[in-house]
PDB file of C-alpha atoms in Angstrom:
ATOM      1  CA  MET A 247     -20.841  21.288  10.535  1.00 75.00           C
ATOM      2  CA  ALA A 248     -22.130  22.169  13.949  1.00 79.00           C
ATOM      3  CA  GLY A 249     -24.288  19.774  15.985  1.00 90.00           C
ATOM      4  CA  SER A 250     -25.202  16.146  15.385  1.00 96.00           C
ATOM      5  CA  TYR A 251     -24.871  14.774  11.880  1.00 96.00           C
ATOM      6  CA  ALA A 252     -28.384  13.273  12.421  1.00 96.00           C
ATOM      7  CA  ASP A 253     -29.967  16.664  13.087  1.00 97.00           C
ATOM      8  CA  GLN A 254     -29.396  18.948  10.178  1.00 96.00           C
ATOM      9  CA  ASP A 255     -31.402  20.819   7.637  1.00 96.00           C
ATOM     10  CA  GLY A 256     -31.155  19.869   3.997  1.00 97.00           C
ATOM     11  CA  LYS A 257     -31.690  16.875   1.741  1.00 98.00           C
ATOM     12  CA  ILE A 258     -30.089  13.477   1.326  1.00 98.00           C
ATOM     13  CA  TRP A 259     -30.430  11.306  -1.744  1.00 98.00           C
ATOM     14  CA  MET A 260     -31.572   7.895  -0.670  1.00 98.00           C
ATOM     15  CA  ASP A 261     -32.508   4.965  -3.020  1.00 98.00           C
ATOM     16  CA  GLY A 262     -33.497   7.225  -5.897  1.00 98.00           C
ATOM     17  CA  GLN A 263     -35.180  10.168  -4.211  1.00 98.00           C
ATOM     18  CA  LEU A 264     -34.321  13.156  -2.094  1.00 98.00           C
ATOM     19  CA  VAL A 265     -35.522  12.889   1.444  1.00 98.00           C
ATOM     20  CA  ASP A 266     -35.384  15.298   4.392  1.00 98.00           C
ATOM     21  CA  TRP A 267     -32.034  15.022   6.217  1.00 98.00           C
ATOM     22  CA  ARG A 268     -33.597  13.848   9.491  1.00 98.00           C
ATOM     23  CA  SER A 269     -35.691  11.229   7.678  1.00 97.00           C
ATOM     24  CA  ALA A 270     -32.657   9.343   6.170  1.00 98.00           C
ATOM     25  CA  GLN A 271     -32.990   6.408   8.484  1.00 97.00           C
ATOM     26  CA  VAL A 272     -32.179   2.623   8.391  1.00 97.00           C
ATOM     27  CA  HIS A 273     -33.560  -0.272  10.429  1.00 97.00           C
ATOM     28  CA  VAL A 274     -31.653  -1.548  13.427  1.00 98.00           C
ATOM     29  CA  LEU A 275     -31.390  -4.962  11.790  1.00 98.00           C
ATOM     30  CA  THR A 276     -29.645  -3.583   8.725  1.00 98.00           C
ATOM     31  CA  HIS A 277     -27.063  -6.251   7.757  1.00 98.00           C
ATOM     32  CA  ALA A 278     -24.242  -3.680   7.321  1.00 98.00           C
ATOM     33  CA  MET A 279     -24.611  -2.563  10.938  1.00 97.00           C
ATOM     34  CA  HIS A 280     -23.956  -6.106  12.194  1.00 97.00           C
ATOM     35  CA  TYR A 281     -21.550  -7.486   9.546  1.00 97.00           C
ATOM     36  CA  ALA A 282     -19.888  -4.413   7.932  1.00 97.00           C
ATOM     37  CA  SER A 283     -21.309  -5.140   4.486  1.00 98.00           C
ATOM     38  CA  SER A 284     -20.923  -1.450   3.435  1.00 98.00           C
ATOM     39  CA  VAL A 285     -18.637   0.508   1.066  1.00 98.00           C
ATOM     40  CA  PHE A 286     -18.305   4.273   0.650  1.00 98.00           C
ATOM     41  CA  GLU A 287     -16.577   7.192  -1.038  1.00 98.00           C
ATOM     42  CA  GLY A 288     -15.522  10.526   0.387  1.00 97.00           C
ATOM     43  CA  GLU A 289     -15.287  13.300  -2.239  1.00 98.00           C
ATOM     44  CA  ARG A 290     -14.801  16.999  -2.295  1.00 97.00           C
ATOM     45  CA  CYS A 291     -16.652  19.495  -4.329  1.00 97.00           C
ATOM     46  CA  TYR A 292     -14.821  22.712  -5.338  1.00 97.00           C
ATOM     47  CA  ASN A 293     -16.641  25.671  -6.919  1.00 96.00           C
ATOM     48  CA  GLY A 294     -19.675  23.408  -7.634  1.00 95.00           C
ATOM     49  CA  LYS A 295     -17.606  20.557  -9.260  1.00 97.00           C
ATOM     50  CA  ILE A 296     -16.694  17.286  -7.509  1.00 98.00           C
ATOM     51  CA  PHE A 297     -13.012  16.551  -8.104  1.00 98.00           C
ATOM     52  CA  LEU A 298     -12.492  13.184  -9.829  1.00 98.00           C
ATOM     53  CA  SER A 299     -16.202  12.507  -9.421  1.00 98.00           C
ATOM     54  CA  ARG A 300     -16.555   9.717 -11.923  1.00 98.00           C
ATOM     55  CA  GLU A 301     -13.419   7.923 -10.634  1.00 98.00           C
ATOM     56  CA  HIS A 302     -14.997   7.829  -7.204  1.00 98.00           C
ATOM     57  CA  SER A 303     -18.291   6.436  -8.473  1.00 98.00           C
ATOM     58  CA  GLU A 304     -16.389   3.818 -10.413  1.00 98.00           C
ATOM     59  CA  ARG A 305     -14.424   2.820  -7.263  1.00 98.00           C
ATOM     60  CA  LEU A 306     -17.570   2.606  -5.279  1.00 98.00           C
ATOM     61  CA  HIS A 307     -18.808  -0.053  -7.713  1.00 98.00           C
ATOM     62  CA  PHE A 308     -15.430  -1.846  -7.514  1.00 98.00           C
ATOM     63  CA  SER A 309     -15.508  -1.920  -3.759  1.00 98.00           C
ATOM     64  CA  ALA A 310     -19.037  -3.310  -3.737  1.00 98.00           C
ATOM     65  CA  GLY A 311     -17.873  -6.080  -6.031  1.00 98.00           C
ATOM     66  CA  GLU A 312     -15.056  -6.922  -3.663  1.00 98.00           C
ATOM     67  CA  LEU A 313     -17.637  -7.335  -0.937  1.00 98.00           C
ATOM     68  CA  ASP A 314     -19.811  -9.537  -3.202  1.00 97.00           C
ATOM     69  CA  PHE A 315     -22.674  -7.237  -3.795  1.00 97.00           C
ATOM     70  CA  GLN A 316     -23.854  -5.108  -6.660  1.00 98.00           C
ATOM     71  CA  ILE A 317     -25.059  -1.469  -6.428  1.00 98.00           C
ATOM     72  CA  PRO A 318     -28.457  -1.159  -8.159  1.00 98.00           C
ATOM     73  CA  TYR A 319     -27.437   2.140  -9.748  1.00 98.00           C
ATOM     74  CA  THR A 320     -25.067   2.783 -12.674  1.00 98.00           C
ATOM     75  CA  VAL A 321     -22.109   5.127 -12.498  1.00 98.00           C
ATOM     76  CA  ASP A 322     -24.045   7.602 -14.597  1.00 98.00           C
ATOM     77  CA  GLU A 323     -26.981   7.478 -12.230  1.00 98.00           C
ATOM     78  CA  ILE A 324     -24.673   7.993  -9.261  1.00 98.00           C
ATOM     79  CA  GLU A 325     -23.058  10.943 -10.935  1.00 98.00           C
ATOM     80  CA  ALA A 326     -26.459  12.549 -11.534  1.00 98.00           C
ATOM     81  CA  ALA A 327     -27.545  11.893  -7.945  1.00 98.00           C
ATOM     82  CA  LYS A 328     -24.381  13.509  -6.552  1.00 98.00           C
ATOM     83  CA  GLN A 329     -24.983  16.672  -8.608  1.00 98.00           C
ATOM     84  CA  GLN A 330     -28.645  16.686  -7.512  1.00 98.00           C
ATOM     85  CA  VAL A 331     -27.526  16.687  -3.904  1.00 98.00           C
ATOM     86  CA  ILE A 332     -25.046  19.521  -4.366  1.00 98.00           C
ATOM     87  CA  THR A 333     -27.639  21.577  -6.205  1.00 97.00           C
ATOM     88  CA  GLU A 334     -30.550  20.930  -3.864  1.00 97.00           C
ATOM     89  CA  ASN A 335     -28.498  21.856  -0.825  1.00 98.00           C
ATOM     90  CA  GLY A 336     -27.190  25.049  -2.409  1.00 97.00           C
ATOM     91  CA  LEU A 337     -23.517  23.985  -2.000  1.00 97.00           C
ATOM     92  CA  THR A 338     -20.454  25.019  -3.981  1.00 96.00           C
ATOM     93  CA  ASP A 339     -17.588  23.841  -1.706  1.00 96.00           C
ATOM     94  CA  ALA A 340     -18.487  20.677   0.123  1.00 97.00           C
ATOM     95  CA  TYR A 341     -17.680  17.145   1.170  1.00 97.00           C
ATOM     96  CA  VAL A 342     -19.716  14.441  -0.534  1.00 98.00           C
ATOM     97  CA  ARG A 343     -20.323  11.015   1.006  1.00 98.00           C
ATOM     98  CA  ALA A 344     -21.719   8.180  -1.103  1.00 98.00           C
ATOM     99  CA  VAL A 345     -22.405   4.976   0.830  1.00 98.00           C
ATOM    100  CA  ALA A 346     -23.792   1.626  -0.293  1.00 98.00           C
ATOM    101  CA  TRP A 347     -24.800  -1.196   2.020  1.00 98.00           C
ATOM    102  CA  ARG A 348     -26.747  -4.436   2.484  1.00 98.00           C
ATOM    103  CA  GLY A 349     -29.941  -3.592   4.302  1.00 98.00           C
ATOM    104  CA  ALA A 350     -32.448  -5.438   6.371  1.00 98.00           C
ATOM    105  CA  GLY A 351     -34.154  -8.339   4.572  1.00 97.00           C
ATOM    106  CA  GLU A 352     -34.749 -12.042   4.683  1.00 97.00           C
ATOM    107  CA  ASP A 353     -31.250 -12.862   6.001  1.00 95.00           C
ATOM    108  CA  MET A 354     -29.828 -11.843   9.377  1.00 94.00           C
ATOM    109  CA  GLY A 355     -26.872 -14.155   9.602  1.00 95.00           C
ATOM    110  CA  VAL A 356     -23.457 -13.801   8.029  1.00 96.00           C
ATOM    111  CA  ALA A 357     -24.877 -14.667   4.628  1.00 95.00           C
ATOM    112  CA  SER A 358     -27.107 -12.009   3.173  1.00 95.00           C
ATOM    113  CA  ALA A 359     -27.557 -12.650  -0.544  1.00 95.00           C
ATOM    114  CA  ARG A 360     -31.364 -12.107  -0.303  1.00 97.00           C
ATOM    115  CA  ASN A 361     -31.146  -8.725   1.396  1.00 98.00           C
ATOM    116  CA  PRO A 362     -31.631  -5.493  -0.694  1.00 98.00           C
ATOM    117  CA  VAL A 363     -28.698  -3.155  -1.426  1.00 98.00           C
ATOM    118  CA  HIS A 364     -29.190   0.510  -0.691  1.00 98.00           C
ATOM    119  CA  LEU A 365     -27.366   3.678  -1.781  1.00 98.00           C
ATOM    120  CA  ALA A 366     -27.362   7.077  -0.116  1.00 98.00           C
ATOM    121  CA  ILE A 367     -25.523  10.378  -0.913  1.00 98.00           C
ATOM    122  CA  ALA A 368     -25.122  13.238   1.474  1.00 98.00           C
ATOM    123  CA  ALA A 369     -23.095  16.483   1.172  1.00 98.00           C
ATOM    124  CA  TRP A 370     -22.145  19.152   3.710  1.00 97.00           C
ATOM    125  CA  GLU A 371     -19.655  21.994   4.198  1.00 94.00           C
ATOM    126  CA  TRP A 372     -16.453  20.675   5.793  1.00 90.00           C
ATOM    127  CA  GLY A 373     -13.227  22.555   6.396  1.00 84.00           C
ATOM    128  CA  ASN A 374      -9.704  21.312   6.895  1.00 82.00           C
ATOM    129  CA  TYR A 375      -9.716  17.707   8.012  1.00 80.00           C
ATOM    130  CA  TYR A 376      -6.694  18.305  10.311  1.00 81.00           C
ATOM    131  CA  GLY A 377      -7.590  21.898  11.396  1.00 76.00           C
ATOM    132  CA  ASP A 378      -4.635  24.180  11.582  1.00 74.00           C
ATOM    133  CA  ALA A 379      -2.221  21.254  10.963  1.00 70.00           C
ATOM    134  CA  LYS A 380      -3.009  21.991   7.321  1.00 73.00           C
ATOM    135  CA  PHE A 381      -0.573  24.914   7.580  1.00 73.00           C
ATOM    136  CA  LYS A 382       1.850  24.205  10.491  1.00 82.00           C
ATOM    137  CA  GLY A 383       2.286  20.417  10.116  1.00 93.00           C
ATOM    138  CA  ALA A 384       0.390  17.560  11.776  1.00 95.00           C
ATOM    139  CA  LYS A 385       1.633  15.567  14.720  1.00 97.00           C
ATOM    140  CA  ILE A 386       1.299  11.851  14.069  1.00 98.00           C
ATOM    141  CA  ASP A 387       1.267   8.931  16.484  1.00 98.00           C
ATOM    142  CA  ILE A 388       2.354   5.421  15.533  1.00 98.00           C
ATOM    143  CA  ALA A 389      -0.585   2.922  15.727  1.00 98.00           C
ATOM    144  CA  LYS A 390      -0.324  -0.374  17.616  1.00 97.00           C
ATOM    145  CA  TRP A 391      -2.336  -2.031  14.935  1.00 98.00           C
ATOM    146  CA  LYS A 392      -1.064  -3.160  11.499  1.00 98.00           C
ATOM    147  CA  ARG A 393      -2.687  -3.008   8.134  1.00 97.00           C
ATOM    148  CA  PRO A 394      -3.757  -6.591   7.238  1.00 97.00           C
ATOM    149  CA  SER A 395      -2.433  -8.944   4.611  1.00 97.00           C
ATOM    150  CA  PRO A 396      -4.313  -9.015   1.320  1.00 96.00           C
ATOM    151  CA  GLU A 397      -4.909 -12.707   2.037  1.00 97.00           C
ATOM    152  CA  THR A 398      -7.142 -11.914   4.967  1.00 97.00           C
ATOM    153  CA  ILE A 399      -9.401  -9.087   3.686  1.00 96.00           C
ATOM    154  CA  PRO A 400     -10.113  -7.124   0.422  1.00 97.00           C
ATOM    155  CA  VAL A 401      -7.509  -4.409   1.191  1.00 97.00           C
ATOM    156  CA  HIS A 402      -8.111  -2.431  -2.018  1.00 97.00           C
ATOM    157  CA  ALA A 403     -11.798  -1.862  -1.375  1.00 98.00           C
ATOM    158  CA  LYS A 404     -13.001   1.269   0.388  1.00 98.00           C
ATOM    159  CA  ALA A 405     -15.007  -0.843   2.791  1.00 98.00           C
ATOM    160  CA  ALA A 406     -16.377   0.245   6.221  1.00 97.00           C
ATOM    161  CA  GLY A 407     -14.922  -2.850   8.052  1.00 96.00           C
ATOM    162  CA  LEU A 408     -11.364  -1.797   7.127  1.00 97.00           C
ATOM    163  CA  TYR A 409     -11.713   1.365   9.179  1.00 97.00           C
ATOM    164  CA  MET A 410     -12.410  -0.374  12.507  1.00 97.00           C
ATOM    165  CA  ILE A 411      -8.718  -0.136  13.580  1.00 98.00           C
ATOM    166  CA  CYS A 412      -8.552   3.329  12.029  1.00 98.00           C
ATOM    167  CA  THR A 413     -11.118   4.619  14.533  1.00 98.00           C
ATOM    168  CA  THR A 414      -9.394   3.041  17.501  1.00 98.00           C
ATOM    169  CA  SER A 415      -5.968   4.230  16.390  1.00 98.00           C
ATOM    170  CA  LYS A 416      -7.117   7.773  15.769  1.00 97.00           C
ATOM    171  CA  HIS A 417      -8.791   7.883  19.154  1.00 98.00           C
ATOM    172  CA  ALA A 418      -5.543   6.780  20.807  1.00 98.00           C
ATOM    173  CA  ALA A 419      -3.633   9.416  18.779  1.00 98.00           C
ATOM    174  CA  GLU A 420      -5.958  12.213  19.699  1.00 97.00           C
ATOM    175  CA  ALA A 421      -5.641  11.219  23.419  1.00 98.00           C
ATOM    176  CA  LYS A 422      -1.938  11.966  23.003  1.00 97.00           C
ATOM    177  CA  GLY A 423      -2.488  15.325  21.399  1.00 96.00           C
ATOM    178  CA  CYS A 424      -1.873  14.021  17.840  1.00 96.00           C
ATOM    179  CA  SER A 425      -3.904  14.506  14.678  1.00 95.00           C
ATOM    180  CA  ASP A 426      -3.600  11.008  13.289  1.00 97.00           C
ATOM    181  CA  ALA A 427      -1.779   7.657  13.478  1.00 98.00           C
ATOM    182  CA  LEU A 428       0.601   5.971  11.110  1.00 98.00           C
ATOM    183  CA  PHE A 429       0.186   2.279  10.445  1.00 98.00           C
ATOM    184  CA  MET A 430       2.833  -0.273   9.525  1.00 98.00           C
ATOM    185  CA  ASP A 431       1.624  -3.167   7.461  1.00 98.00           C
ATOM    186  CA  TYR A 432       1.542  -6.807   8.424  1.00 98.00           C
ATOM    187  CA  ARG A 433       5.166  -7.131   7.280  1.00 98.00           C
ATOM    188  CA  GLY A 434       6.387  -4.253   9.382  1.00 98.00           C
ATOM    189  CA  TYR A 435       6.707  -1.785   6.490  1.00 98.00           C
ATOM    190  CA  VAL A 436       5.473   1.866   6.666  1.00 98.00           C
ATOM    191  CA  ALA A 437       1.939   1.876   5.229  1.00 98.00           C
ATOM    192  CA  GLU A 438      -0.546   4.719   5.576  1.00 98.00           C
ATOM    193  CA  CYS A 439      -2.416   6.861   8.183  1.00 98.00           C
ATOM    194  CA  THR A 440      -5.991   6.207   9.308  1.00 98.00           C
ATOM    195  CA  GLY A 441      -7.550   8.043   6.368  1.00 95.00           C
ATOM    196  CA  ALA A 442      -4.642   9.288   4.289  1.00 97.00           C
ATOM    197  CA  ASN A 443      -1.556   8.118   2.329  1.00 98.00           C
ATOM    198  CA  ILE A 444       1.891   9.352   3.239  1.00 98.00           C
ATOM    199  CA  PHE A 445       4.818  10.828   1.354  1.00 98.00           C
ATOM    200  CA  PHE A 446       8.433  11.685   2.384  1.00 98.00           C
ATOM    201  CA  VAL A 447      11.223  13.765   0.915  1.00 98.00           C
ATOM    202  CA  LYS A 448      14.928  13.119   0.996  1.00 98.00           C
ATOM    203  CA  ASP A 449      17.674  14.756  -1.154  1.00 97.00           C
ATOM    204  CA  GLY A 450      15.073  16.249  -3.549  1.00 96.00           C
ATOM    205  CA  GLU A 451      13.338  12.968  -4.246  1.00 98.00           C
ATOM    206  CA  VAL A 452       9.966  11.808  -3.024  1.00 98.00           C
ATOM    207  CA  HIS A 453       9.394   8.416  -1.431  1.00 98.00           C
ATOM    208  CA  THR A 454       5.993   6.817  -0.770  1.00 98.00           C
ATOM    209  CA  PRO A 455       4.997   3.314   0.383  1.00 98.00           C
ATOM    210  CA  LYS A 456       3.998   0.977  -2.410  1.00 98.00           C
ATOM    211  CA  ALA A 457       0.204   0.678  -2.354  1.00 97.00           C
ATOM    212  CA  ASP A 458       0.135  -3.107  -2.460  1.00 97.00           C
ATOM    213  CA  VAL A 459      -1.732  -3.793   0.804  1.00 97.00           C
ATOM    214  CA  PHE A 460      -3.771  -0.661   1.268  1.00 97.00           C
ATOM    215  CA  LEU A 461      -6.008   1.657  -0.696  1.00 96.00           C
ATOM    216  CA  ASN A 462      -4.234   3.428  -3.570  1.00 97.00           C
ATOM    217  CA  GLY A 463      -5.918   6.779  -2.953  1.00 98.00           C
ATOM    218  CA  LEU A 464      -7.075   8.930  -5.825  1.00 98.00           C
ATOM    219  CA  THR A 465      -5.429  11.959  -4.238  1.00 98.00           C
ATOM    220  CA  ARG A 466      -2.227   9.902  -3.846  1.00 98.00           C
ATOM    221  CA  GLN A 467      -2.315   9.093  -7.573  1.00 98.00           C
ATOM    222  CA  THR A 468      -3.011  12.691  -8.527  1.00 98.00           C
ATOM    223  CA  VAL A 469      -0.128  14.001  -6.437  1.00 98.00           C
ATOM    224  CA  ILE A 470       2.300  11.390  -7.856  1.00 98.00           C
ATOM    225  CA  LYS A 471       1.427  12.532 -11.402  1.00 98.00           C
ATOM    226  CA  ARG A 472       1.766  16.184 -10.495  1.00 98.00           C
ATOM    227  CA  LEU A 473       5.220  15.578  -8.977  1.00 98.00           C
ATOM    228  CA  GLN A 474       6.382  13.589 -12.018  1.00 98.00           C
ATOM    229  CA  SER A 475       5.124  16.328 -14.329  1.00 97.00           C
ATOM    230  CA  LYS A 476       7.466  18.707 -12.551  1.00 96.00           C
ATOM    231  CA  GLY A 477      10.420  16.360 -13.146  1.00 98.00           C
ATOM    232  CA  ILE A 478      10.554  15.214  -9.504  1.00 98.00           C
ATOM    233  CA  THR A 479      11.506  11.520  -8.995  1.00 98.00           C
ATOM    234  CA  VAL A 480       8.866   9.606  -7.058  1.00 98.00           C
ATOM    235  CA  ASN A 481       9.930   6.342  -5.565  1.00 98.00           C
ATOM    236  CA  GLU A 482       7.019   3.977  -4.789  1.00 98.00           C
ATOM    237  CA  ARG A 483       8.737   1.373  -2.627  1.00 98.00           C
ATOM    238  CA  VAL A 484       9.042  -0.559   0.573  1.00 98.00           C
ATOM    239  CA  ILE A 485       9.835   1.905   3.410  1.00 98.00           C
ATOM    240  CA  MET A 486      11.215   0.525   6.692  1.00 98.00           C
ATOM    241  CA  PRO A 487      10.242   2.318   9.995  1.00 98.00           C
ATOM    242  CA  GLU A 488      13.904   3.137  10.735  1.00 97.00           C
ATOM    243  CA  GLU A 489      14.086   5.254   7.615  1.00 98.00           C
ATOM    244  CA  LEU A 490      11.823   7.840   9.162  1.00 98.00           C
ATOM    245  CA  GLU A 491      14.823   9.356  10.915  1.00 97.00           C
ATOM    246  CA  GLY A 492      16.451  10.273   7.538  1.00 98.00           C
ATOM    247  CA  PHE A 493      13.580  11.971   5.814  1.00 98.00           C
ATOM    248  CA  GLU A 494      13.482  15.758   5.629  1.00 98.00           C
ATOM    249  CA  GLN A 495       9.785  16.508   4.791  1.00 98.00           C
ATOM    250  CA  CYS A 496       6.592  14.620   5.026  1.00 98.00           C
ATOM    251  CA  TRP A 497       2.960  15.141   4.014  1.00 98.00           C
ATOM    252  CA  LEU A 498      -0.364  13.268   3.874  1.00 98.00           C
ATOM    253  CA  THR A 499      -2.780  13.000   0.993  1.00 98.00           C
ATOM    254  CA  GLY A 500      -6.462  12.158   0.834  1.00 96.00           C
ATOM    255  CA  THR A 501      -9.779  13.567  -0.321  1.00 95.00           C
ATOM    256  CA  ALA A 502     -10.510  14.872   3.163  1.00 93.00           C
ATOM    257  CA  ALA A 503      -6.896  15.624   4.068  1.00 93.00           C
ATOM    258  CA  GLU A 504      -6.056  17.101   0.650  1.00 95.00           C
ATOM    259  CA  VAL A 505      -2.335  17.762   0.978  1.00 96.00           C
ATOM    260  CA  THR A 506      -1.406  18.233   4.666  1.00 96.00           C
ATOM    261  CA  PRO A 507       2.172  18.705   5.887  1.00 97.00           C
ATOM    262  CA  VAL A 508       3.480  16.565   8.804  1.00 97.00           C
ATOM    263  CA  GLY A 509       5.742  18.065  11.385  1.00 97.00           C
ATOM    264  CA  GLN A 510       6.223  15.051  13.627  1.00 97.00           C
ATOM    265  CA  ILE A 511       5.791  11.268  13.659  1.00 98.00           C
ATOM    266  CA  GLY A 512       6.473   9.742  17.045  1.00 96.00           C
ATOM    267  CA  ASP A 513      10.025  10.912  17.919  1.00 96.00           C
ATOM    268  CA  TYR A 514      10.854  12.041  14.360  1.00 97.00           C
ATOM    269  CA  ASN A 515      10.604  15.639  13.198  1.00 97.00           C
ATOM    270  CA  PHE A 516      10.109  17.010   9.697  1.00 97.00           C
ATOM    271  CA  GLU A 517      10.444  20.387   8.100  1.00 96.00           C
ATOM    272  CA  VAL A 518       7.347  21.964   6.461  1.00 95.00           C
ATOM    273  CA  GLY A 519       9.600  22.536   3.413  1.00 95.00           C
ATOM    274  CA  ALA A 520       9.385  24.148   0.002  1.00 96.00           C
ATOM    275  CA  LEU A 521       8.469  20.959  -1.852  1.00 97.00           C
ATOM    276  CA  CYS A 522       5.653  20.203   0.530  1.00 96.00           C
ATOM    277  CA  LYS A 523       4.342  23.733   0.284  1.00 95.00           C
ATOM    278  CA  ASP A 524       4.619  23.743  -3.525  1.00 97.00           C
ATOM    279  CA  ILE A 525       2.666  20.487  -4.066  1.00 97.00           C
ATOM    280  CA  ALA A 526       0.012  21.618  -1.599  1.00 96.00           C
ATOM    281  CA  GLU A 527      -0.468  24.880  -3.538  1.00 96.00           C
ATOM    282  CA  ASP A 528      -0.316  23.008  -6.862  1.00 97.00           C
ATOM    283  CA  TYR A 529      -3.038  20.620  -5.715  1.00 97.00           C
ATOM    284  CA  GLU A 530      -5.245  23.479  -4.438  1.00 96.00           C
ATOM    285  CA  LYS A 531      -5.031  25.102  -7.924  1.00 97.00           C
ATOM    286  CA  LEU A 532      -5.737  21.901  -9.690  1.00 97.00           C
ATOM    287  CA  VAL A 533      -8.931  21.022  -7.838  1.00 97.00           C
ATOM    288  CA  ARG A 534     -10.229  24.577  -8.332  1.00 95.00           C
ATOM    289  CA  ALA A 535      -9.293  24.900 -11.935  1.00 90.00           C
TER     290      ALA A 535
END
């Protein structure tokens, strides 16, 4: 997409109706803007069909519940709205963003139980999230921040507030010429990148951090099932930072990232190998089936 995201042609679904793109506005005293009471989903549409669409809508409801609010639209209504947006904007391959938030209302402190909850859905054409790294391997920085303990924040929700350190970490990574940043968790274990889960290969087996303190991505789950269906052992486990030196291949997964190979993390280098290429091709065939 060229130009500002606020200045585009097209339609956005907002609170039950399609509105002109430039008219999709919220008030400056919207609660979510001040207190991060917002959840969202990122989805991809291939050949006119959103991959794992219903699972995304169900997770949006789950995330809202984790933040103590209820979306005033059912999963079925969200599904219909997403398809309406795709059709109205004449899209076949697109990125879809559904976002729900506490708006402006009677409360403007931390508590906001009396404020209305809104839902909006937008879609646009979006290419490879990591650009040409999709083919030659991304270069990854190591973030200074850590993913938080599940005792401090609802880590399994796809909530806007959880991405604050993702933004700062990705900015720092890009300033170093990297595509993304890898987080450790609060215990010091390898966790995830700013918007993607991570996988490693060693001796023909796949290793990926156990998703106990971060979002268990839908693409992550899909890739694990595809690997297992091919008879490849997948180890979901604790991974220590010092293990990075011994891994041979690495890739990222996410709705935006799809399956993206990694060539370097900090001082550690990885081959864009056969297994990485195979699962990337397999995923591409799956989503377009």
